[in-house]
Amino acid sequence: MTLATRHEPRCSNLSEEGTATRSDGRPIRVAFLIDRLGVGGTETQLLALIRHFDRSQVEPFLILLKGEDEESRFMEPDDIHVLRLGVRSLRSGKALRQVRVLARFLRQERIDILQMYFPDSTYFGVLAGKLAGVKALIRTRNNSNHWMTPTHRVLGRLLNRFVTLTVCNSQAGREAVLRDERPDPASVLVIENGVDVERFAQIPPVDPDPDPGRRLRVGMVGNLREIKGVDLLIRAAAKVVEQFSNVEFVVVGEGDQGPDLERLIAETGMTGRFHLPGRSEDIPGFLATLDLAVLSSRSEGTPNAVLEYMAAGRPIVASAVGGISHLIRDNVDGILIPPGDVERLATAMIGLLHDPERRVDLGRAVRMRVVEFDRSRVANRFGELFRTSVGCVTSDEG
């Protein structure tokens, strides 16, 4: 757990080893509240975290503010209790009724901790959690507040008096929360995202001597949204192909910017060289085909894509935004560029495409570094946080 300022709640119910223990000996019951399930980074991180908990220590529950659509239902874990609230708008009469439903559920299941993701679920969950008497309310922030409006800032500051802790997945995210919402700095922690390192272990290293008859492949994993900067990559790719006749670009992901990006591909003369095939169901398989992995985002927290690139041992060029600068040490584990700088992005890609040995060295370096972010370690860090929080709860109750 990375703590810029370590928050140590005052707890008296601690074991000799220093971890909090419940007075009744049962696992800590943690309810995770999120709008719905999907293929976004926050949702996949949450589902992976749930899978990695030791159920003898942490008993997870999943609560979906909406969650009635087919995709969300398909992604629900089948081994935990899932509650769908069907709240499409917080301004509806149903929302107020469902606050009471959730509060009753939290009381009946004796939930120790309610951890909330995304703004709507946080606003809704704080009210229900307080009504239910849940003592530990954890707000999660997995970005750098690029979406925040003045109204969200005001609401965030109001919630400070009710939220126990805020967990960010990057130092940049923590700084954004402190700037925009002004909580007690000691209550804002950083726990970076994790990756299932073993899932990528069979991917072979980057080929130091690729077949001259095949195209080099540059790829990116990311939603087709403006914040991901796919348009920047397209423009940079057009500069790369001026020097390389044997390179192609592929971005896997979905999003509403797809038609605009296809037009840009045509306008820049990249048709047939730059591909948007949609979502990939096999990210390790896709990454195994790449000679170079790129993330051109304008803003990030700690992105899943970069962690996956690292686990796959791919050389990386990425924007120096959010938590990326913590994952990747410039010119040690990869190449970092200023966000939005098409020229620097193109130059970095050209340099690595010209230098296969450098690609191999960078791929080897990130694969060694990624073990620090193995998912099991992240689950242990959250478990430590939960045990400490429950120690406070049982101490207060006793």
Coordinates of C-alpha atoms in Angstrom, one line a residue:
M1 CA 0.0 0.0 0.0
T2 CA 1.5 3.3 -1.0
L3 CA 0.5 6.0 1.5
A4 CA 1.6 9.5 0.8
T5 CA 0.5 10.2 4.4
R6 CA -0.2 7.0 6.2
H7 CA -3.6 7.0 7.9
E8 CA -3.6 5.0 11.1
P9 CA -7.1 4.7 12.7
R10 CA -7.1 4.4 16.4
C11 CA -8.0 0.8 17.1
S12 CA -7.7 -1.2 20.4
N13 CA -9.0 -4.5 19.1
L14 CA -5.7 -5.8 17.6
S15 CA -4.1 -9.2 17.6
E16 CA -0.5 -9.7 18.7
E17 CA 0.6 -9.6 15.0
G18 CA -0.9 -6.1 14.7
T19 CA -3.9 -6.9 12.5
A20 CA -7.5 -6.2 13.6
T21 CA -9.7 -9.1 14.6
R22 CA -13.5 -9.2 14.9
S23 CA -14.9 -10.0 18.3
D24 CA -17.1 -12.8 16.8
G25 CA -14.4 -14.4 14.7
R26 CA -16.3 -14.3 11.4
P27 CA -14.8 -13.0 8.1
I28 CA -15.0 -9.2 7.5
R29 CA -18.1 -8.5 5.4
V30 CA -17.4 -6.0 2.7
A31 CA -20.1 -4.8 0.3
F32 CA -18.8 -3.3 -3.0
L33 CA -21.3 -0.8 -4.6
I34 CA -20.8 0.1 -8.3
D35 CA -23.1 1.5 -11.0
R36 CA -23.0 -1.7 -13.2
L37 CA -20.5 -4.2 -14.5
G38 CA -18.7 -3.7 -17.8
V39 CA -15.4 -4.1 -19.5
G40 CA -14.0 -0.8 -18.2
G41 CA -10.8 -0.7 -16.1
T42 CA -12.5 0.0 -12.7
E43 CA -15.1 -2.8 -13.2
T44 CA -12.5 -5.4 -14.2
Q45 CA -10.2 -4.4 -11.3
L46 CA -13.1 -4.8 -8.9
L47 CA -14.1 -8.2 -10.1
A48 CA -10.5 -9.4 -10.1
L49 CA -10.1 -8.1 -6.5
I50 CA -13.2 -10.0 -5.4
R51 CA -11.8 -13.2 -6.9
H52 CA -8.5 -12.9 -5.1
F53 CA -9.8 -12.4 -1.6
D54 CA -9.2 -15.2 1.0
R55 CA -12.9 -15.9 1.8
S56 CA -11.9 -17.0 5.3
Q57 CA -10.8 -13.5 5.9
V58 CA -13.0 -11.3 3.7
E59 CA -16.5 -12.2 2.7
P60 CA -17.5 -10.0 -0.3
F61 CA -20.9 -8.8 -1.4
L62 CA -21.6 -7.0 -4.8
I63 CA -24.3 -4.4 -5.1
L64 CA -25.2 -2.9 -8.4
L65 CA -27.0 0.5 -8.6
K66 CA -28.3 -0.4 -12.0
G67 CA -27.0 -3.7 -13.4
E68 CA -30.1 -4.9 -15.2
D69 CA -28.6 -5.0 -18.7
E70 CA -27.4 -8.3 -20.3
E71 CA -23.7 -7.4 -20.3
S72 CA -23.7 -6.5 -16.6
R73 CA -25.6 -9.7 -15.6
F74 CA -23.2 -11.8 -17.7
M75 CA -20.2 -10.5 -15.8
E76 CA -21.7 -11.1 -12.3
P77 CA -19.7 -13.5 -10.1
D78 CA -21.6 -16.7 -9.4
D79 CA -20.1 -17.4 -6.0
I80 CA -21.1 -14.3 -4.0
H81 CA -24.3 -12.5 -3.1
V82 CA -25.3 -9.9 -5.8
L83 CA -28.0 -7.3 -5.2
R84 CA -29.3 -5.3 -8.1
L85 CA -31.1 -2.1 -7.2
G86 CA -32.4 -1.0 -10.6
V87 CA -31.8 2.7 -10.0
R88 CA -31.4 4.5 -13.3
S89 CA -31.5 8.0 -11.9
L90 CA -30.8 9.4 -8.4
R91 CA -33.6 11.9 -9.0
S92 CA -36.3 9.3 -9.3
G93 CA -38.7 8.3 -6.6
K94 CA -37.4 4.8 -6.9
A95 CA -34.0 5.9 -5.8
L96 CA -35.2 7.1 -2.4
R97 CA -37.1 3.8 -1.9
Q98 CA -34.1 1.8 -2.9
V99 CA -31.9 3.7 -0.4
R100 CA -34.1 2.1 2.3
V101 CA -33.8 -1.3 0.6
L102 CA -30.1 -1.1 0.6
A103 CA -29.9 0.1 4.2
R104 CA -32.0 -2.8 5.3
F105 CA -29.8 -5.2 3.3
L106 CA -26.6 -3.8 4.9
R107 CA -28.1 -4.2 8.4
Q108 CA -29.5 -7.7 7.8
E109 CA -26.1 -9.0 6.3
R110 CA -24.2 -7.2 9.1
I111 CA -21.9 -5.5 6.6
D112 CA -18.8 -4.1 8.2
I113 CA -17.5 -2.0 5.3
L114 CA -19.2 -0.4 2.3
Q115 CA -16.8 0.5 -0.6
M116 CA -18.2 2.6 -3.3
Y117 CA -17.2 3.2 -6.9
F118 CA -18.2 6.1 -9.3
P119 CA -20.1 9.3 -8.3
D120 CA -23.7 8.1 -8.4
S121 CA -23.0 4.9 -6.4
T122 CA -21.0 7.0 -3.9
Y123 CA -23.7 9.6 -3.3
F124 CA -26.3 6.8 -3.0
G125 CA -24.2 4.5 -0.9
V126 CA -23.1 7.1 1.7
L127 CA -26.8 7.9 2.5
A128 CA -27.7 4.2 2.7
G129 CA -24.6 3.3 4.7
K130 CA -25.2 6.0 7.3
L131 CA -28.9 4.9 7.6
A132 CA -27.7 1.3 8.2
G133 CA -25.0 2.3 10.7
V134 CA -22.1 0.9 8.6
K135 CA -19.1 2.4 10.4
A136 CA -16.5 2.2 7.6
L137 CA -17.5 3.9 4.3
I138 CA -14.8 3.9 1.7
R139 CA -14.9 6.1 -1.4
T140 CA -12.8 4.8 -4.4
R141 CA -11.3 7.1 -7.0
N142 CA -9.5 5.4 -9.9
N143 CA -8.8 8.5 -12.1
S144 CA -7.5 12.0 -11.9
N145 CA -10.9 13.8 -11.6
H146 CA -10.9 14.8 -15.3
W147 CA -14.7 14.4 -15.2
M148 CA -15.4 16.7 -12.3
T149 CA -17.8 19.6 -12.5
P150 CA -18.3 22.4 -9.9
T151 CA -21.3 20.5 -8.6
H152 CA -19.3 17.3 -8.1
R153 CA -16.7 19.2 -6.2
V154 CA -19.2 20.7 -3.9
L155 CA -20.9 17.3 -3.3
G156 CA -17.4 15.7 -2.8
R157 CA -16.6 18.2 -0.1
L158 CA -19.9 17.6 1.6
L159 CA -19.3 13.8 1.7
N160 CA -15.9 14.3 3.5
R161 CA -17.7 14.4 6.9
F162 CA -19.3 11.0 6.2
V163 CA -16.7 9.1 4.3
T164 CA -14.2 7.1 6.4
L165 CA -11.4 6.8 3.8
T166 CA -10.8 7.6 0.2
V167 CA -8.7 5.0 -1.8
C168 CA -7.0 6.2 -5.0
N169 CA -5.1 4.0 -7.5
S170 CA -2.4 6.6 -8.1
Q171 CA -0.6 9.5 -6.4
A172 CA -2.0 11.8 -9.2
G173 CA -5.5 10.7 -8.3
R174 CA -4.8 11.4 -4.6
E175 CA -3.5 14.9 -5.4
A176 CA -6.7 15.5 -7.5
V177 CA -8.9 14.5 -4.6
L178 CA -7.0 16.7 -2.2
R179 CA -7.2 19.6 -4.6
D180 CA -10.8 19.3 -5.7
E181 CA -12.6 17.9 -2.6
R182 CA -10.3 19.0 0.3
P183 CA -10.6 16.0 2.6
D184 CA -8.2 15.4 5.6
P185 CA -5.0 14.3 3.8
A186 CA -4.5 11.5 6.3
S187 CA -7.8 9.9 5.1
V188 CA -6.7 9.6 1.4
L189 CA -4.7 6.5 0.6
V190 CA -3.1 5.1 -2.5
I191 CA -3.4 1.4 -3.5
E192 CA -2.3 0.8 -7.1
N193 CA -4.2 -1.5 -9.4
G194 CA -2.9 -5.0 -9.9
V195 CA -2.6 -7.5 -12.7
D196 CA -2.8 -11.3 -12.9
V197 CA 0.8 -11.8 -13.8
E198 CA 0.4 -15.6 -14.2
R199 CA -2.2 -15.0 -16.9
F200 CA 0.5 -13.5 -19.2
A201 CA 3.4 -15.8 -18.1
Q202 CA 3.3 -18.0 -21.3
I203 CA 3.7 -15.1 -23.7
P204 CA 7.1 -15.4 -25.3
P205 CA 9.5 -12.4 -25.1
V206 CA 9.7 -9.9 -27.9
D207 CA 11.4 -11.3 -31.0
P208 CA 14.9 -9.7 -31.3
D209 CA 15.1 -10.8 -35.0
P210 CA 11.6 -10.5 -36.6
D211 CA 11.0 -11.9 -40.0
P212 CA 11.8 -9.2 -42.5
G213 CA 8.8 -10.4 -44.6
R214 CA 6.2 -9.5 -41.9
R215 CA 4.9 -6.2 -40.8
L216 CA 6.0 -5.0 -37.3
R217 CA 2.9 -4.6 -35.2
V218 CA 2.2 -1.6 -32.8
G219 CA -0.9 -2.0 -30.6
M220 CA -2.9 -0.5 -27.9
V221 CA -5.7 -1.7 -25.6
G222 CA -8.2 1.1 -24.8
N223 CA -11.7 2.3 -25.1
L224 CA -12.5 4.4 -28.1
R225 CA -13.0 7.6 -26.1
E226 CA -11.4 11.0 -26.4
I227 CA -9.6 10.6 -23.0
K228 CA -7.7 7.6 -24.4
G229 CA -6.1 9.7 -27.2
V230 CA -6.5 7.2 -30.0
D231 CA -6.7 10.2 -32.4
L232 CA -3.2 11.2 -31.2
L233 CA -1.9 7.7 -32.0
I234 CA -3.5 7.8 -35.5
R235 CA -1.8 11.1 -36.3
A236 CA 1.6 9.8 -34.9
A237 CA 1.2 6.6 -36.8
A238 CA 0.9 8.6 -40.1
K239 CA 4.3 10.0 -39.3
V240 CA 5.8 6.6 -38.5
V241 CA 4.8 5.0 -41.8
E242 CA 6.7 7.8 -43.7
Q243 CA 9.8 5.9 -42.5
F244 CA 8.5 2.3 -42.2
S245 CA 6.8 0.5 -45.0
N246 CA 6.4 -2.7 -42.9
V247 CA 4.5 -1.5 -39.8
E248 CA 0.8 -1.7 -38.9
F249 CA -1.2 -0.4 -36.0
V250 CA -4.1 -2.0 -34.1
V251 CA -6.2 -0.7 -31.2
V252 CA -8.6 -3.1 -29.5
G253 CA -11.6 -1.7 -27.7
E254 CA -15.0 -0.2 -28.1
G255 CA -16.5 3.2 -27.7
D256 CA -18.6 6.0 -29.2
Q257 CA -15.7 7.7 -30.9
G258 CA -15.3 4.8 -33.3
P259 CA -16.9 6.5 -36.4
D260 CA -14.8 9.7 -35.9
L261 CA -11.6 7.7 -35.6
E262 CA -12.4 5.7 -38.7
R263 CA -12.8 9.0 -40.6
L264 CA -9.5 10.2 -39.2
I265 CA -7.8 7.0 -40.4
A266 CA -9.1 7.7 -43.9
E267 CA -8.1 11.4 -43.8
T268 CA -4.5 10.6 -42.7
G269 CA -4.1 7.9 -45.4
M270 CA -3.9 5.1 -42.8
T271 CA -6.6 2.9 -44.2
G272 CA -5.3 -0.6 -44.3
R273 CA -2.5 0.2 -41.9
F274 CA -4.4 1.3 -38.8
H275 CA -7.1 -1.1 -37.6
L276 CA -10.0 -0.8 -35.0
P277 CA -11.3 -4.4 -34.8
G278 CA -13.4 -3.8 -31.7
R279 CA -13.1 -5.5 -28.3
S280 CA -10.7 -8.4 -27.8
E281 CA -11.8 -11.4 -25.7
D282 CA -8.1 -12.5 -25.5
I283 CA -5.9 -9.7 -24.4
P284 CA -2.9 -12.0 -23.7
G285 CA -3.2 -13.4 -27.2
F286 CA -3.4 -9.9 -28.7
L287 CA -0.4 -8.7 -26.8
A288 CA 1.6 -11.7 -27.9
T289 CA 1.4 -10.4 -31.5
L290 CA 2.8 -7.0 -30.7
D291 CA 6.3 -5.7 -31.2
L292 CA 5.5 -2.5 -29.4
A293 CA 2.7 -1.5 -27.0
V294 CA 1.4 2.1 -26.8
L295 CA -0.9 4.1 -24.5
S296 CA -1.6 7.6 -25.7
S297 CA -4.1 8.7 -23.0
R298 CA -4.7 12.3 -22.1
S299 CA -5.5 11.3 -18.5
E300 CA -5.3 8.1 -16.4
G301 CA -5.2 6.7 -12.9
T302 CA -3.2 3.5 -12.9
P303 CA -4.3 1.9 -16.2
N304 CA -4.9 -1.8 -16.6
A305 CA -3.5 -1.6 -20.1
V306 CA 0.0 -0.7 -19.0
L307 CA 0.0 -3.3 -16.3
E308 CA -1.0 -5.9 -18.9
Y309 CA 1.7 -4.7 -21.3
M310 CA 4.2 -5.1 -18.5
A311 CA 3.1 -8.6 -17.6
A312 CA 3.3 -9.6 -21.3
G313 CA 6.8 -8.2 -21.5
R314 CA 6.1 -5.8 -24.3
P315 CA 8.2 -2.6 -24.8
I316 CA 6.1 0.4 -24.0
V317 CA 5.6 4.0 -25.1
A318 CA 3.1 5.8 -22.9
S319 CA 1.9 9.2 -21.9
A320 CA 3.4 10.5 -18.7
V321 CA 0.0 11.0 -17.0
G322 CA -1.6 9.8 -13.7
G323 CA 0.0 6.7 -12.2
I324 CA 1.9 5.7 -15.4
S325 CA 5.0 7.5 -14.3
H326 CA 5.0 5.3 -11.2
L327 CA 4.6 2.1 -13.2
I328 CA 7.1 3.0 -15.9
R329 CA 10.5 4.6 -15.2
D330 CA 11.4 6.7 -18.3
N331 CA 14.1 5.1 -20.4
V332 CA 14.4 2.3 -17.8
D333 CA 11.2 0.3 -18.3
G334 CA 9.8 2.2 -21.2
I335 CA 9.5 5.5 -23.0
L336 CA 7.3 8.3 -21.5
I337 CA 6.1 11.2 -23.5
P338 CA 4.2 14.4 -22.6
P339 CA 0.4 13.9 -23.0
G340 CA -0.9 15.2 -26.3
D341 CA 2.5 15.5 -28.0
V342 CA 2.1 13.8 -31.4
E343 CA 5.6 14.6 -32.5
R344 CA 7.2 13.0 -29.4
L345 CA 4.9 10.0 -29.7
A346 CA 6.0 9.4 -33.3
T347 CA 9.6 10.0 -32.5
A348 CA 9.5 7.5 -29.6
M349 CA 7.9 4.8 -31.7
I350 CA 10.3 5.3 -34.6
G351 CA 13.3 5.0 -32.3
L352 CA 12.1 1.7 -30.9
L353 CA 11.1 0.3 -34.3
H354 CA 14.6 1.0 -35.5
D355 CA 16.2 -0.7 -32.5
P356 CA 15.0 -4.4 -31.9
E357 CA 17.6 -4.9 -29.2
R358 CA 16.2 -2.0 -27.2
R359 CA 12.7 -3.4 -27.6
V360 CA 13.9 -6.7 -26.1
D361 CA 15.7 -4.9 -23.2
L362 CA 12.6 -2.8 -22.3
G363 CA 10.3 -5.9 -22.5
R364 CA 12.6 -7.8 -20.2
A365 CA 12.8 -4.9 -17.7
V366 CA 9.0 -4.4 -17.4
R367 CA 8.4 -8.1 -17.0
M368 CA 10.7 -8.1 -14.0
R369 CA 9.1 -4.9 -12.5
V370 CA 5.5 -6.0 -12.8
V371 CA 5.8 -8.6 -10.0
E372 CA 5.4 -5.6 -7.6
F373 CA 1.9 -5.2 -8.9
D374 CA 0.7 -8.8 -8.9
R375 CA -3.0 -8.9 -8.1
S376 CA -2.5 -11.1 -5.0
R377 CA -0.4 -8.4 -3.4
V378 CA -3.0 -5.8 -4.1
A379 CA -5.7 -8.0 -2.5
N380 CA -3.5 -8.4 0.5
R381 CA -3.2 -4.6 0.8
F382 CA -6.9 -4.2 0.7
G383 CA -7.3 -7.0 3.2
E384 CA -4.9 -5.2 5.5
L385 CA -6.9 -2.0 5.1
F386 CA -10.2 -3.8 5.9
R387 CA -8.8 -5.5 9.0
T388 CA -7.6 -2.2 10.3
S389 CA -11.0 -0.6 9.6
V390 CA -12.9 -3.5 11.2
G391 CA -10.7 -3.1 14.3
C392 CA -12.0 0.4 14.6
V393 CA -15.6 -0.8 14.2
T394 CA -15.4 -3.5 16.9
S395 CA -13.5 -1.2 19.2
D396 CA -16.3 1.4 18.8
E397 CA -19.0 -1.1 19.4
G398 CA -17.4 -2.6 22.4

